[in-house]
PDB file of N, CA and C in Angstrom:
ATOM      1  N   MET W 174     116.834  65.109  88.339  1.00  0.00           N
ATOM      2  CA  MET W 174     117.171  65.101  86.888  1.00  0.00           C
ATOM      3  C   MET W 174     116.879  63.730  86.267  1.00  0.00           C
ATOM      4  N   THR W 175     116.774  63.610  85.081  1.00  0.00           N
ATOM      5  CA  THR W 175     116.479  62.389  84.383  1.00  0.00           C
ATOM      6  C   THR W 175     117.280  62.251  83.049  1.00  0.00           C
ATOM      7  N   TYR W 176     117.316  61.140  82.599  1.00  0.00           N
ATOM      8  CA  TYR W 176     117.836  60.900  81.265  1.00  0.00           C
ATOM      9  C   TYR W 176     116.666  60.842  80.234  1.00  0.00           C
ATOM     10  N   VAL W 177     117.076  61.137  79.017  1.00  0.00           N
ATOM     11  CA  VAL W 177     116.025  61.337  77.966  1.00  0.00           C
ATOM     12  C   VAL W 177     116.449  60.551  76.728  1.00  0.00           C
ATOM     13  N   VAL W 178     115.431  59.726  76.177  1.00  0.00           N
ATOM     14  CA  VAL W 178     115.685  59.084  74.889  1.00  0.00           C
ATOM     15  C   VAL W 178     115.292  60.047  73.832  1.00  0.00           C
ATOM     16  N   THR W 179     116.079  60.167  72.760  1.00  0.00           N
ATOM     17  CA  THR W 179     115.894  61.144  71.694  1.00  0.00           C
ATOM     18  C   THR W 179     115.666  60.580  70.327  1.00  0.00           C
ATOM     19  N   ASP W 180     115.563  61.415  69.361  1.00  0.00           N
ATOM     20  CA  ASP W 180     115.279  61.111  67.992  1.00  0.00           C
ATOM     21  C   ASP W 180     116.022  59.858  67.423  1.00  0.00           C
ATOM     22  N   ASN W 181     117.239  59.724  67.699  1.00  0.00           N
ATOM     23  CA  ASN W 181     117.976  58.584  66.951  1.00  0.00           C
ATOM     24  C   ASN W 181     117.521  57.215  67.442  1.00  0.00           C
ATOM     25  N   CYS W 182     116.726  57.042  68.562  1.00  0.00           N
ATOM     26  CA  CYS W 182     116.258  55.819  68.910  1.00  0.00           C
ATOM     27  C   CYS W 182     115.145  55.321  68.062  1.00  0.00           C
ATOM     28  N   ILE W 183     114.469  56.250  67.394  1.00  0.00           N
ATOM     29  CA  ILE W 183     113.282  55.976  66.569  1.00  0.00           C
ATOM     30  C   ILE W 183     113.781  55.018  65.418  1.00  0.00           C
ATOM     31  N   LYS W 184     113.122  53.901  65.338  1.00  0.00           N
ATOM     32  CA  LYS W 184     113.374  52.811  64.348  1.00  0.00           C
ATOM     33  C   LYS W 184     114.717  52.121  64.544  1.00  0.00           C
ATOM     34  N   CYS W 185     115.439  52.455  65.531  1.00  0.00           N
ATOM     35  CA  CYS W 185     116.695  51.703  65.917  1.00  0.00           C
ATOM     36  C   CYS W 185     116.314  50.785  67.141  1.00  0.00           C
ATOM     37  N   LYS W 186     115.749  51.373  68.138  1.00  0.00           N
ATOM     38  CA  LYS W 186     115.209  50.717  69.359  1.00  0.00           C
ATOM     39  C   LYS W 186     116.213  49.601  69.862  1.00  0.00           C
ATOM     40  N   TYR W 187     117.346  49.982  70.074  1.00  0.00           N
ATOM     41  CA  TYR W 187     118.319  49.028  70.774  1.00  0.00           C
ATOM     42  C   TYR W 187     117.906  49.098  72.215  1.00  0.00           C
ATOM     43  N   THR W 188     117.932  47.900  72.875  1.00  0.00           N
ATOM     44  CA  THR W 188     117.504  47.794  74.275  1.00  0.00           C
ATOM     45  C   THR W 188     118.540  47.513  75.275  1.00  0.00           C
ATOM     46  N   ASP W 189     119.784  47.733  74.895  1.00  0.00           N
ATOM     47  CA  ASP W 189     120.933  47.490  75.771  1.00  0.00           C
ATOM     48  C   ASP W 189     120.723  48.294  77.100  1.00  0.00           C
ATOM     49  N   CYS W 190     120.251  49.521  76.904  1.00  0.00           N
ATOM     50  CA  CYS W 190     119.999  50.415  78.008  1.00  0.00           C
ATOM     51  C   CYS W 190     118.959  49.895  79.049  1.00  0.00           C
ATOM     52  N   ALA W 191     117.904  49.312  78.575  1.00  0.00           N
ATOM     53  CA  ALA W 191     116.912  48.775  79.501  1.00  0.00           C
ATOM     54  C   ALA W 191     117.474  47.718  80.338  1.00  0.00           C
ATOM     55  N   GLU W 192     118.387  46.908  79.875  1.00  0.00           N
ATOM     56  CA  GLU W 192     118.925  45.763  80.628  1.00  0.00           C
ATOM     57  C   GLU W 192     119.776  46.218  81.838  1.00  0.00           C
ATOM     58  N   VAL W 193     120.447  47.417  81.669  1.00  0.00           N
ATOM     59  CA  VAL W 193     121.317  47.851  82.781  1.00  0.00           C
ATOM     60  C   VAL W 193     120.646  48.818  83.725  1.00  0.00           C
ATOM     61  N   CYS W 194     119.454  49.199  83.418  1.00  0.00           N
ATOM     62  CA  CYS W 194     118.675  50.084  84.358  1.00  0.00           C
ATOM     63  C   CYS W 194     118.370  49.481  85.680  1.00  0.00           C
ATOM     64  N   PRO W 195     118.843  50.034  86.872  1.00  0.00           N
ATOM     65  CA  PRO W 195     118.578  49.426  88.139  1.00  0.00           C
ATOM     66  C   PRO W 195     117.193  49.682  88.634  1.00  0.00           C
ATOM     67  N   VAL W 196     116.497  50.618  88.111  1.00  0.00           N
ATOM     68  CA  VAL W 196     115.086  51.003  88.590  1.00  0.00           C
ATOM     69  C   VAL W 196     113.972  50.706  87.559  1.00  0.00           C
ATOM     70  N   ASP W 197     114.316  50.056  86.428  1.00  0.00           N
ATOM     71  CA  ASP W 197     113.380  49.641  85.395  1.00  0.00           C
ATOM     72  C   ASP W 197     112.495  50.867  84.893  1.00  0.00           C
ATOM     73  N   CYS W 198     113.220  51.944  84.537  1.00  0.00           N
ATOM     74  CA  CYS W 198     112.446  53.108  84.067  1.00  0.00           C
ATOM     75  C   CYS W 198     112.193  53.167  82.561  1.00  0.00           C
ATOM     76  N   PHE W 199     112.688  52.147  81.896  1.00  0.00           N
ATOM     77  CA  PHE W 199     112.366  52.091  80.432  1.00  0.00           C
ATOM     78  C   PHE W 199     111.051  51.556  80.049  1.00  0.00           C
ATOM     79  N   HIS W 200     110.506  52.128  79.014  1.00  0.00           N
ATOM     80  CA  HIS W 200     109.204  51.682  78.531  1.00  0.00           C
ATOM     81  C   HIS W 200     109.339  51.411  76.987  1.00  0.00           C
ATOM     82  N   GLU W 201     108.719  50.415  76.510  1.00  0.00           N
ATOM     83  CA  GLU W 201     108.903  50.023  75.117  1.00  0.00           C
ATOM     84  C   GLU W 201     107.618  50.296  74.249  1.00  0.00           C
ATOM     85  N   GLY W 202     107.856  51.027  73.179  1.00  0.00           N
ATOM     86  CA  GLY W 202     106.827  51.179  72.222  1.00  0.00           C
ATOM     87  C   GLY W 202     107.137  50.486  70.959  1.00  0.00           C
ATOM     88  N   PRO W 203     106.361  50.618  69.890  1.00  0.00           N
ATOM     89  CA  PRO W 203     106.598  49.828  68.592  1.00  0.00           C
ATOM     90  C   PRO W 203     107.965  50.056  68.032  1.00  0.00           C
ATOM     91  N   ASN W 204     108.462  51.308  68.004  1.00  0.00           N
ATOM     92  CA  ASN W 204     109.736  51.608  67.400  1.00  0.00           C
ATOM     93  C   ASN W 204     110.616  52.583  68.155  1.00  0.00           C
ATOM     94  N   PHE W 205     110.378  52.620  69.439  1.00  0.00           N
ATOM     95  CA  PHE W 205     111.097  53.660  70.307  1.00  0.00           C
ATOM     96  C   PHE W 205     111.019  53.272  71.762  1.00  0.00           C
ATOM     97  N   LEU W 206     111.966  53.611  72.532  1.00  0.00           N
ATOM     98  CA  LEU W 206     112.009  53.442  74.005  1.00  0.00           C
ATOM     99  C   LEU W 206     111.823  54.786  74.650  1.00  0.00           C
ATOM    100  N   ALA W 207     111.210  54.786  75.846  1.00  0.00           N
ATOM    101  CA  ALA W 207     111.022  56.026  76.587  1.00  0.00           C
ATOM    102  C   ALA W 207     111.467  55.826  78.018  1.00  0.00           C
ATOM    103  N   ILE W 208     111.958  56.839  78.652  1.00  0.00           N
ATOM    104  CA  ILE W 208     112.360  56.799  80.084  1.00  0.00           C
ATOM    105  C   ILE W 208     111.350  57.540  80.886  1.00  0.00           C
ATOM    106  N   ASP W 209     110.869  56.879  82.002  1.00  0.00           N
ATOM    107  CA  ASP W 209     109.959  57.478  82.892  1.00  0.00           C
ATOM    108  C   ASP W 209     110.824  58.496  83.799  1.00  0.00           C
ATOM    109  N   PRO W 210     110.574  59.782  83.629  1.00  0.00           N
ATOM    110  CA  PRO W 210     111.385  60.722  84.398  1.00  0.00           C
ATOM    111  C   PRO W 210     111.117  60.645  85.944  1.00  0.00           C
ATOM    112  N   ASP W 211     110.021  60.097  86.279  1.00  0.00           N
ATOM    113  CA  ASP W 211     109.700  59.938  87.754  1.00  0.00           C
ATOM    114  C   ASP W 211     110.422  58.795  88.397  1.00  0.00           C
ATOM    115  N   LEU W 212     110.852  57.871  87.592  1.00  0.00           N
ATOM    116  CA  LEU W 212     111.597  56.774  88.090  1.00  0.00           C
ATOM    117  C   LEU W 212     113.113  56.816  87.980  1.00  0.00           C
ATOM    118  N   CYS W 213     113.546  57.517  86.908  1.00  0.00           N
ATOM    119  CA  CYS W 213     114.945  57.621  86.642  1.00  0.00           C
ATOM    120  C   CYS W 213     115.705  58.223  87.865  1.00  0.00           C
ATOM    121  N   ILE W 214     116.824  57.568  88.203  1.00  0.00           N
ATOM    122  CA  ILE W 214     117.580  58.048  89.399  1.00  0.00           C
ATOM    123  C   ILE W 214     118.881  58.676  88.896  1.00  0.00           C
ATOM    124  N   ASP W 215     119.024  58.936  87.659  1.00  0.00           N
ATOM    125  CA  ASP W 215     120.249  59.626  87.130  1.00  0.00           C
ATOM    126  C   ASP W 215     121.535  58.860  87.482  1.00  0.00           C
ATOM    127  N   CYS W 216     121.411  57.544  87.286  1.00  0.00           N
ATOM    128  CA  CYS W 216     122.600  56.702  87.657  1.00  0.00           C
ATOM    129  C   CYS W 216     123.666  56.653  86.554  1.00  0.00           C
ATOM    130  N   THR W 217     123.327  57.159  85.337  1.00  0.00           N
ATOM    131  CA  THR W 217     124.267  57.239  84.205  1.00  0.00           C
ATOM    132  C   THR W 217     124.544  55.918  83.504  1.00  0.00           C
ATOM    133  N   LEU W 218     124.004  54.822  83.967  1.00  0.00           N
ATOM    134  CA  LEU W 218     124.296  53.478  83.364  1.00  0.00           C
ATOM    135  C   LEU W 218     123.830  53.362  81.943  1.00  0.00           C
ATOM    136  N   CYS W 219     122.638  53.974  81.611  1.00  0.00           N
ATOM    137  CA  CYS W 219     122.030  53.683  80.281  1.00  0.00           C
ATOM    138  C   CYS W 219     122.785  54.408  79.158  1.00  0.00           C
ATOM    139  N   GLU W 220     123.230  55.628  79.425  1.00  0.00           N
ATOM    140  CA  GLU W 220     123.745  56.461  78.284  1.00  0.00           C
ATOM    141  C   GLU W 220     124.869  55.749  77.589  1.00  0.00           C
ATOM    142  N   PRO W 221     125.926  55.280  78.266  1.00  0.00           N
ATOM    143  CA  PRO W 221     127.029  54.584  77.491  1.00  0.00           C
ATOM    144  C   PRO W 221     126.654  53.290  76.776  1.00  0.00           C
ATOM    145  N   GLU W 222     125.504  52.698  77.272  1.00  0.00           N
ATOM    146  CA  GLU W 222     125.089  51.375  76.674  1.00  0.00           C
ATOM    147  C   GLU W 222     124.335  51.585  75.332  1.00  0.00           C
ATOM    148  N   CYS W 223     123.871  52.723  74.972  1.00  0.00           N
ATOM    149  CA  CYS W 223     123.084  52.945  73.771  1.00  0.00           C
ATOM    150  C   CYS W 223     123.997  52.977  72.592  1.00  0.00           C
ATOM    151  N   PRO W 224     123.863  51.988  71.640  1.00  0.00           N
ATOM    152  CA  PRO W 224     124.714  51.936  70.487  1.00  0.00           C
ATOM    153  C   PRO W 224     124.375  53.126  69.501  1.00  0.00           C
ATOM    154  N   ALA W 225     123.178  53.598  69.611  1.00  0.00           N
ATOM    155  CA  ALA W 225     122.700  54.745  68.735  1.00  0.00           C
ATOM    156  C   ALA W 225     123.081  56.094  69.287  1.00  0.00           C
ATOM    157  N   LYS W 226     123.561  56.148  70.467  1.00  0.00           N
ATOM    158  CA  LYS W 226     123.966  57.460  71.145  1.00  0.00           C
ATOM    159  C   LYS W 226     122.678  58.389  71.219  1.00  0.00           C
ATOM    160  N   ALA W 227     121.519  57.797  71.534  1.00  0.00           N
ATOM    161  CA  ALA W 227     120.254  58.445  71.636  1.00  0.00           C
ATOM    162  C   ALA W 227     119.849  58.925  73.012  1.00  0.00           C
ATOM    163  N   ILE W 228     120.632  58.640  73.997  1.00  0.00           N
ATOM    164  CA  ILE W 228     120.239  58.976  75.401  1.00  0.00           C
ATOM    165  C   ILE W 228     121.115  60.124  75.881  1.00  0.00           C
ATOM    166  N   TYR W 229     120.483  61.109  76.494  1.00  0.00           N
ATOM    167  CA  TYR W 229     121.186  62.252  77.001  1.00  0.00           C
ATOM    168  C   TYR W 229     120.673  62.575  78.385  1.00  0.00           C
ATOM    169  N   SER W 230     121.558  63.047  79.251  1.00  0.00           N
ATOM    170  CA  SER W 230     121.171  63.642  80.524  1.00  0.00           C
ATOM    171  C   SER W 230     120.272  64.826  80.225  1.00  0.00           C
ATOM    172  N   GLU W 231     119.322  65.069  81.031  1.00  0.00           N
ATOM    173  CA  GLU W 231     118.422  66.229  80.831  1.00  0.00           C
ATOM    174  C   GLU W 231     119.288  67.471  80.798  1.00  0.00           C
ATOM    175  N   ASP W 232     120.326  67.597  81.536  1.00  0.00           N
ATOM    176  CA  ASP W 232     121.176  68.825  81.576  1.00  0.00           C
ATOM    177  C   ASP W 232     121.934  69.027  80.255  1.00  0.00           C
ATOM    178  N   ASP W 233     122.252  67.871  79.629  1.00  0.00           N
ATOM    179  CA  ASP W 233     122.994  67.923  78.354  1.00  0.00           C
ATOM    180  C   ASP W 233     122.145  67.702  77.070  1.00  0.00           C
ATOM    181  N   LEU W 234     120.829  67.809  77.235  1.00  0.00           N
ATOM    182  CA  LEU W 234     119.926  67.599  76.031  1.00  0.00           C
ATOM    183  C   LEU W 234     120.048  68.736  75.102  1.00  0.00           C
ATOM    184  N   PRO W 235     120.368  68.410  73.930  1.00  0.00           N
ATOM    185  CA  PRO W 235     120.521  69.485  72.933  1.00  0.00           C
ATOM    186  C   PRO W 235     119.174  70.239  72.697  1.00  0.00           C
ATOM    187  N   LEU W 236     119.149  71.517  72.518  1.00  0.00           N
ATOM    188  CA  LEU W 236     117.933  72.267  72.466  1.00  0.00           C
ATOM    189  C   LEU W 236     117.044  71.803  71.348  1.00  0.00           C
ATOM    190  N   GLU W 237     117.512  71.234  70.233  1.00  0.00           N
ATOM    191  CA  GLU W 237     116.585  70.861  69.171  1.00  0.00           C
ATOM    192  C   GLU W 237     115.844  69.512  69.602  1.00  0.00           C
ATOM    193  N   TRP W 238     116.262  68.951  70.666  1.00  0.00           N
ATOM    194  CA  TRP W 238     115.570  67.710  71.151  1.00  0.00           C
ATOM    195  C   TRP W 238     114.836  67.957  72.505  1.00  0.00           C
ATOM    196  N   ASP W 239     114.771  69.160  72.914  1.00  0.00           N
ATOM    197  CA  ASP W 239     114.204  69.565  74.217  1.00  0.00           C
ATOM    198  C   ASP W 239     112.732  68.915  74.345  1.00  0.00           C
ATOM    199  N   HIS W 240     111.977  68.828  73.275  1.00  0.00           N
ATOM    200  CA  HIS W 240     110.651  68.322  73.311  1.00  0.00           C
ATOM    201  C   HIS W 240     110.621  66.848  73.677  1.00  0.00           C
ATOM    202  N   PHE W 241     111.705  66.126  73.568  1.00  0.00           N
ATOM    203  CA  PHE W 241     111.762  64.736  73.877  1.00  0.00           C
ATOM    204  C   PHE W 241     111.649  64.482  75.361  1.00  0.00           C
ATOM    205  N   LEU W 242     111.855  65.465  76.187  1.00  0.00           N
ATOM    206  CA  LEU W 242     111.650  65.273  77.582  1.00  0.00           C
ATOM    207  C   LEU W 242     110.105  65.011  77.862  1.00  0.00           C
ATOM    208  N   ASP W 243     109.291  65.868  77.273  1.00  0.00           N
ATOM    209  CA  ASP W 243     107.848  65.626  77.365  1.00  0.00           C
ATOM    210  C   ASP W 243     107.329  64.359  76.659  1.00  0.00           C
ATOM    211  N   ILE W 244     107.901  64.068  75.554  1.00  0.00           N
ATOM    212  CA  ILE W 244     107.527  62.877  74.816  1.00  0.00           C
ATOM    213  C   ILE W 244     107.845  61.606  75.622  1.00  0.00           C
ATOM    214  N   ASN W 245     109.035  61.580  76.287  1.00  0.00           N
ATOM    215  CA  ASN W 245     109.420  60.394  77.105  1.00  0.00           C
ATOM    216  C   ASN W 245     108.455  60.277  78.302  1.00  0.00           C
ATOM    217  N   ALA W 246     108.048  61.363  78.935  1.00  0.00           N
ATOM    218  CA  ALA W 246     107.206  61.353  80.063  1.00  0.00           C
ATOM    219  C   ALA W 246     105.740  60.872  79.695  1.00  0.00           C
ATOM    220  N   GLU W 247     105.261  61.320  78.587  1.00  0.00           N
ATOM    221  CA  GLU W 247     103.988  60.930  78.073  1.00  0.00           C
ATOM    222  C   GLU W 247     103.893  59.455  77.658  1.00  0.00           C
ATOM    223  N   LEU W 248     104.932  59.002  76.865  1.00  0.00           N
ATOM    224  CA  LEU W 248     104.924  57.661  76.430  1.00  0.00           C
ATOM    225  C   LEU W 248     105.212  56.606  77.501  1.00  0.00           C
ATOM    226  N   ALA W 249     106.015  56.979  78.481  1.00  0.00           N
ATOM    227  CA  ALA W 249     106.302  56.096  79.630  1.00  0.00           C
ATOM    228  C   ALA W 249     105.042  55.757  80.392  1.00  0.00           C
ATOM    229  N   GLU W 250     104.120  56.723  80.422  1.00  0.00           N
ATOM    230  CA  GLU W 250     102.822  56.454  81.080  1.00  0.00           C
ATOM    231  C   GLU W 250     101.986  55.497  80.324  1.00  0.00           C
ATOM    232  N   ARG W 251     102.122  55.378  79.047  1.00  0.00           N
ATOM    233  CA  ARG W 251     101.257  54.547  78.103  1.00  0.00           C
ATOM    234  C   ARG W 251     101.803  53.145  77.867  1.00  0.00           C
ATOM    235  N   TRP W 252     103.171  53.062  77.783  1.00  0.00           N
ATOM    236  CA  TRP W 252     103.795  51.888  77.294  1.00  0.00           C
ATOM    237  C   TRP W 252     104.235  50.978  78.492  1.00  0.00           C
ATOM    238  N   PRO W 253     104.390  49.679  78.163  1.00  0.00           N
ATOM    239  CA  PRO W 253     104.814  48.730  79.273  1.00  0.00           C
ATOM    240  C   PRO W 253     106.323  48.898  79.451  1.00  0.00           C
ATOM    241  N   GLN W 254     106.745  48.576  80.734  1.00  0.00           N
ATOM    242  CA  GLN W 254     108.145  48.520  81.093  1.00  0.00           C
ATOM    243  C   GLN W 254     108.907  47.476  80.298  1.00  0.00           C
ATOM    244  N   ILE W 255     110.134  47.709  80.101  1.00  0.00           N
ATOM    245  CA  ILE W 255     111.082  46.689  79.489  1.00  0.00           C
ATOM    246  C   ILE W 255     112.230  46.642  80.383  1.00  0.00           C
ATOM    247  N   THR W 256     112.610  45.428  80.746  1.00  0.00           N
ATOM    248  CA  THR W 256     113.712  45.281  81.690  1.00  0.00           C
ATOM    249  C   THR W 256     114.849  44.448  81.158  1.00  0.00           C
ATOM    250  N   GLN W 257     114.640  43.761  79.936  1.00  0.00           N
ATOM    251  CA  GLN W 257     115.676  42.893  79.355  1.00  0.00           C
ATOM    252  C   GLN W 257     115.917  43.292  77.922  1.00  0.00           C
ATOM    253  N   LYS W 258     117.086  43.000  77.576  1.00  0.00           N
ATOM    254  CA  LYS W 258     117.554  43.212  76.168  1.00  0.00           C
ATOM    255  C   LYS W 258     116.792  42.311  75.223  1.00  0.00           C
ATOM    256  N   ILE W 259     116.291  42.869  74.154  1.00  0.00           N
ATOM    257  CA  ILE W 259     115.639  42.075  73.070  1.00  0.00           C
ATOM    258  C   ILE W 259     116.420  42.471  71.742  1.00  0.00           C
ATOM    259  N   ASP W 260     116.144  41.663  70.768  1.00  0.00           N
ATOM    260  CA  ASP W 260     116.801  41.919  69.506  1.00  0.00           C
ATOM    261  C   ASP W 260     116.373  43.306  68.941  1.00  0.00           C
ATOM    262  N   ALA W 261     117.291  43.986  68.354  1.00  0.00           N
ATOM    263  CA  ALA W 261     116.937  45.258  67.656  1.00  0.00           C
ATOM    264  C   ALA W 261     116.317  44.922  66.382  1.00  0.00           C
ATOM    265  N   PRO W 262     115.504  45.860  65.792  1.00  0.00           N
ATOM    266  CA  PRO W 262     114.902  45.646  64.468  1.00  0.00           C
ATOM    267  C   PRO W 262     116.030  45.246  63.455  1.00  0.00           C
ATOM    268  N   ALA W 263     115.680  44.396  62.510  1.00  0.00           N
ATOM    269  CA  ALA W 263     116.599  43.985  61.452  1.00  0.00           C
ATOM    270  C   ALA W 263     117.263  45.123  60.712  1.00  0.00           C
ATOM    271  N   ASP W 264     116.538  46.217  60.581  1.00  0.00           N
ATOM    272  CA  ASP W 264     117.085  47.417  59.832  1.00  0.00           C
ATOM    273  C   ASP W 264     117.584  48.443  60.709  1.00  0.00           C
ATOM    274  N   ALA W 265     117.799  48.170  61.991  1.00  0.00           N
ATOM    275  CA  ALA W 265     118.265  49.226  62.967  1.00  0.00           C
ATOM    276  C   ALA W 265     119.506  50.011  62.503  1.00  0.00           C
ATOM    277  N   GLU W 266     120.479  49.213  62.002  1.00  0.00           N
ATOM    278  CA  GLU W 266     121.734  49.920  61.521  1.00  0.00           C
ATOM    279  C   GLU W 266     121.510  50.846  60.403  1.00  0.00           C
ATOM    280  N   GLU W 267     120.514  50.506  59.633  1.00  0.00           N
ATOM    281  CA  GLU W 267     120.250  51.444  58.449  1.00  0.00           C
ATOM    282  C   GLU W 267     119.690  52.773  58.927  1.00  0.00           C
ATOM    283  N   TRP W 268     118.913  52.711  60.008  1.00  0.00           N
ATOM    284  CA  TRP W 268     118.226  53.913  60.596  1.00  0.00           C
ATOM    285  C   TRP W 268     119.084  54.766  61.531  1.00  0.00           C
ATOM    286  N   ASP W 269     120.200  54.079  62.013  1.00  0.00           N
ATOM    287  CA  ASP W 269     121.072  54.775  62.973  1.00  0.00           C
ATOM    288  C   ASP W 269     121.698  55.978  62.282  1.00  0.00           C
ATOM    289  N   GLY W 270     121.496  57.150  62.844  1.00  0.00           N
ATOM    290  CA  GLY W 270     122.048  58.363  62.302  1.00  0.00           C
ATOM    291  C   GLY W 270     121.217  59.080  61.295  1.00  0.00           C
ATOM    292  N   VAL W 271     120.084  58.530  60.898  1.00  0.00           N
ATOM    293  CA  VAL W 271     119.127  59.282  60.017  1.00  0.00           C
ATOM    294  C   VAL W 271     118.515  60.365  60.836  1.00  0.00           C
ATOM    295  N   PRO W 272     118.586  61.580  60.331  1.00  0.00           N
ATOM    296  CA  PRO W 272     118.077  62.768  61.132  1.00  0.00           C
ATOM    297  C   PRO W 272     116.517  62.913  61.084  1.00  0.00           C
ATOM    298  N   ASP W 273     115.950  63.619  61.922  1.00  0.00           N
ATOM    299  CA  ASP W 273     114.583  64.085  61.897  1.00  0.00           C
ATOM    300  C   ASP W 273     113.570  62.864  61.776  1.00  0.00           C
ATOM    301  N   LYS W 274     113.622  61.870  62.628  1.00  0.00           N
ATOM    302  CA  LYS W 274     112.784  60.710  62.521  1.00  0.00           C
ATOM    303  C   LYS W 274     111.482  60.853  63.340  1.00  0.00           C
ATOM    304  N   LEU W 275     111.302  61.922  64.007  1.00  0.00           N
ATOM    305  CA  LEU W 275     110.083  62.148  64.831  1.00  0.00           C
ATOM    306  C   LEU W 275     108.819  61.737  64.137  1.00  0.00           C
ATOM    307  N   PRO W 276     108.579  62.188  62.835  1.00  0.00           N
ATOM    308  CA  PRO W 276     107.353  61.812  62.120  1.00  0.00           C
ATOM    309  C   PRO W 276     107.180  60.265  61.918  1.00  0.00           C
ATOM    310  N   LEU W 277     108.262  59.501  62.165  1.00  0.00           N
ATOM    311  CA  LEU W 277     108.201  58.019  62.084  1.00  0.00           C
ATOM    312  C   LEU W 277     107.879  57.340  63.374  1.00  0.00           C
ATOM    313  N   LEU W 278     107.732  58.136  64.469  1.00  0.00           N
ATOM    314  CA  LEU W 278     107.501  57.529  65.752  1.00  0.00           C
ATOM    315  C   LEU W 278     106.098  56.936  65.755  1.00  0.00           C
ATOM    316  N   GLU W 279     106.002  55.599  66.096  1.00  0.00           N
ATOM    317  CA  GLU W 279     104.759  54.925  66.187  1.00  0.00           C
ATOM    318  C   GLU W 279     104.259  54.905  67.655  1.00  0.00           C
ATOM    319  N   LEU W 280     103.005  55.283  67.848  1.00  0.00           N
ATOM    320  CA  LEU W 280     102.410  55.355  69.069  1.00  0.00           C
ATOM    321  C   LEU W 280     101.644  54.102  69.398  1.00  0.00           C
TER     322      LEU W 280
END
């Protein structure tokens, strides 16, 4: 099983989760983070650290965000790993909770 970063991370990109990951499974893109499902050990540390509540266990992933499992796997292959917390975008709080942000995902 793996954890999955979902829609609410887009344009928020808080990195608290990456800092606590013991296996460095987070990857950073321009405005989103992705979890490498092959590296994730299901340790549960990242989920409570996400201020945007954008991380779900694969088993608890809402059906409307099921496609984010594949998105995370694909983007984790392309993007570099991130292991430390960095500053969130200046407007992250404004984007937190905005629905349907997938069209805004920058590759």
